[in-house]
Tab-separated table of C-alpha atoms in Angstrom:
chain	number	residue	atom	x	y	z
U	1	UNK	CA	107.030	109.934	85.091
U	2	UNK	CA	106.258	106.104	83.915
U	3	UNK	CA	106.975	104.062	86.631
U	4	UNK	CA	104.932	101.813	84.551
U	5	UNK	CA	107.833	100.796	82.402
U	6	UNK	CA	110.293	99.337	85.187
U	7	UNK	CA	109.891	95.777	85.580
U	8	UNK	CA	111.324	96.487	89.575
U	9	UNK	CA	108.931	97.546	92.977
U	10	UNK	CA	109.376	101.998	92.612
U	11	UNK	CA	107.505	101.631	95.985
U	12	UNK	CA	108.115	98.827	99.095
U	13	UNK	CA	105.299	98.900	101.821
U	14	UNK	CA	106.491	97.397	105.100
U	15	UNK	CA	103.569	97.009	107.581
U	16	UNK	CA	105.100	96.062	111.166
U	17	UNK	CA	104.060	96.571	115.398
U	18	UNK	CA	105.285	99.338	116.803
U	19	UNK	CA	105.648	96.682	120.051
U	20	UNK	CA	108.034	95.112	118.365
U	21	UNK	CA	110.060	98.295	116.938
U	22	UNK	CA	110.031	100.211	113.894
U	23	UNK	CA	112.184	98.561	110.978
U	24	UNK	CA	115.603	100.072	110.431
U	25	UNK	CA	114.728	103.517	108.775
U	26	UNK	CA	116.514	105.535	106.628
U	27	UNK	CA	115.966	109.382	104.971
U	28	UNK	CA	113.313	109.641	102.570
U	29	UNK	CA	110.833	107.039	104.046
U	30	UNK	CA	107.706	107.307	105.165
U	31	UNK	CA	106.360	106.414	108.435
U	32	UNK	CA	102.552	105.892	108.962
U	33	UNK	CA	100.945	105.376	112.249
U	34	UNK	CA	97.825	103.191	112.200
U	35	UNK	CA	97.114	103.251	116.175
U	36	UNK	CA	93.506	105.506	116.820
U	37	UNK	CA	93.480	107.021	113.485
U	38	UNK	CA	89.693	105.479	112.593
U	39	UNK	CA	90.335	102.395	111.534
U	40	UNK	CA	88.562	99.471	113.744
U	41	UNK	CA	91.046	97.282	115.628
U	42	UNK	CA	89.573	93.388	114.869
U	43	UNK	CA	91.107	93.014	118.704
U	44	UNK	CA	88.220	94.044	119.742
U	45	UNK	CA	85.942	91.597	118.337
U	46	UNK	CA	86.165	88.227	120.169
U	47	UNK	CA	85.239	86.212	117.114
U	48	UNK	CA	88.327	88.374	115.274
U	49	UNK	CA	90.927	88.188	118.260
U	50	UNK	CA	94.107	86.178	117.413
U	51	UNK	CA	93.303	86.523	113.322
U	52	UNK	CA	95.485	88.625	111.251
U	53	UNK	CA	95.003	90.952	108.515
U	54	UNK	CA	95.318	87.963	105.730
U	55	UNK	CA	91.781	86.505	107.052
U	56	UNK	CA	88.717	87.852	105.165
U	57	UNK	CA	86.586	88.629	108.016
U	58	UNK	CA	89.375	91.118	109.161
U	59	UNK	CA	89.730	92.362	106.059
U	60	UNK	CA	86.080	93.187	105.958
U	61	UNK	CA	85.628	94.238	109.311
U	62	UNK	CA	88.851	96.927	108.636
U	63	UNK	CA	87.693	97.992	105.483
U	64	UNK	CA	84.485	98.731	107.022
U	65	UNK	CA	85.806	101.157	109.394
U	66	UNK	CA	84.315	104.741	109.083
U	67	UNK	CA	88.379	105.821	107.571
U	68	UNK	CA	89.223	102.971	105.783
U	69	UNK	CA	88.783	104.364	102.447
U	70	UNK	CA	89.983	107.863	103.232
U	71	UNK	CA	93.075	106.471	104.722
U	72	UNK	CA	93.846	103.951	102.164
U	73	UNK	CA	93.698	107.339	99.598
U	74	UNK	CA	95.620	109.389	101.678
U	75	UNK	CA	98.562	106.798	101.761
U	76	UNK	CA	98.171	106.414	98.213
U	77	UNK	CA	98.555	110.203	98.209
U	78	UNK	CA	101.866	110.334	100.248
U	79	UNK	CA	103.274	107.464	98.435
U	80	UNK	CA	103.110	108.728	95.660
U	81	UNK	CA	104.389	112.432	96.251
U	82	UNK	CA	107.562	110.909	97.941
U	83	UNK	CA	108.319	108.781	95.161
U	84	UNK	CA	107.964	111.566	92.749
U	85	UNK	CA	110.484	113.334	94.968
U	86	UNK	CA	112.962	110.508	95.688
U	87	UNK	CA	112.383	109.526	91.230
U	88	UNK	CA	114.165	112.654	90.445
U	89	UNK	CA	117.387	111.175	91.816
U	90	UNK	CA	116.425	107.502	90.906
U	91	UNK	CA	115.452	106.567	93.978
U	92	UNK	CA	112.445	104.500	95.315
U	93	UNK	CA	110.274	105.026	98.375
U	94	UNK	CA	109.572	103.080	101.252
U	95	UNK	CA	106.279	103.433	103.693
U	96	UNK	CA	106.280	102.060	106.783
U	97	UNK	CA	102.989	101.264	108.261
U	98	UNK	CA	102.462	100.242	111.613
U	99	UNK	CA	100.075	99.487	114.356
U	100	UNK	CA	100.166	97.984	117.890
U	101	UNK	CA	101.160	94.674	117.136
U	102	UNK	CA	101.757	94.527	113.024
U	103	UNK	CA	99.499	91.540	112.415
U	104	UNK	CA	95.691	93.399	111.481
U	105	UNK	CA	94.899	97.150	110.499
U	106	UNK	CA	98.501	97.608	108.932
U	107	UNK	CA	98.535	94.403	106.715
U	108	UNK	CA	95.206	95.625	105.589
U	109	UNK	CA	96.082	98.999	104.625
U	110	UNK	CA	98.932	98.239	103.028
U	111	UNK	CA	97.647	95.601	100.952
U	112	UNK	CA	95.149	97.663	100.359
U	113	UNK	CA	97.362	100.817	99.050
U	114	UNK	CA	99.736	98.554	97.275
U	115	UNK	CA	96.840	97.275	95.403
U	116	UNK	CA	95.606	100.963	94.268
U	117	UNK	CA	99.326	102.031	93.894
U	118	UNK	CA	99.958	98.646	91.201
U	119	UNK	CA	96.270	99.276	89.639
U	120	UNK	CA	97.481	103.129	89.201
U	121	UNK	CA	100.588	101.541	87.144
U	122	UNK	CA	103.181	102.286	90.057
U	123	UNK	CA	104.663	99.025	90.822
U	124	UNK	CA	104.806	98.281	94.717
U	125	UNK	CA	105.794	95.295	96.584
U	126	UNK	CA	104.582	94.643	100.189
U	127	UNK	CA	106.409	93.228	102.826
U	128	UNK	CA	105.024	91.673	106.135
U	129	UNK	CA	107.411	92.029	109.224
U	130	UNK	CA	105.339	90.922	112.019
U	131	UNK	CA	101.928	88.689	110.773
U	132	UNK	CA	103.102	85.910	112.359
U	133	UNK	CA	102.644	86.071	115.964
U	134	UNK	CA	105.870	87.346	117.837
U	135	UNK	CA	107.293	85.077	120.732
């Protein structure tokens, strides 16, 4: 299929914390798990601690983990077999990604993946639910 063509997001990326609860799901979504899966946690790093995953020296530091680019293709991979799925009857897909607090590894990847998935022709819109710090 084009996806190409449509003018509208055929995939939304919603990066969140799981301490602050999973977005409102529905059937057909896909929920991806960030925490201890080989990317780096910029936590960590005192000089990174209290950044999020907008700032370049996160960025870098995630994108340097040993997974990073292996993740970032796998998502790109399940992304785009559920929206060939849910296309059949019109529909779009949303991926959820999520780590502890929804502010580093998660904004990376899924700018990250939405930038592949919109280089790849599939338009994708991402959506931040927790980068700002949570009170």
């Amino acid at each position: 299929m084009n996806y190409s063509d449509s003018e509208f997001p055929w995939i939304t990326i919603e990066t969140f914390g799981f301490e602050h609860g999973v977005p409102e799901t529905v059937i057909g979504c896909l929920l991806i798990d960030v925490r201890g899966v080989g990317l780096d946690d910029p936590a960590d790093l005192e000089d990174l601690a209290g950044r999020d995953g907008k700032d370049e020296d996160v960025i870098q530091h995630v994108m340097a983990s040993r997974m990073a680019f292996t993740r970032i293709e796998q998502v790109v991979g399940q992304a785009k077999a559920l929206l060939d799925f849910n296309a059949k009857k019109n529909f779009t897909a949303r991926v959820l990604i999520g780590d502890r607090d929804g502010r580093t590894r998660a904004v990376v990847l899924g700018d990250a993946v939405a930038e592949v998935l919109n280089g790849r022709g599939i338009p994708t819109e991402v959506q931040h639910h927790h980068l700002e710090p949570q009170k």
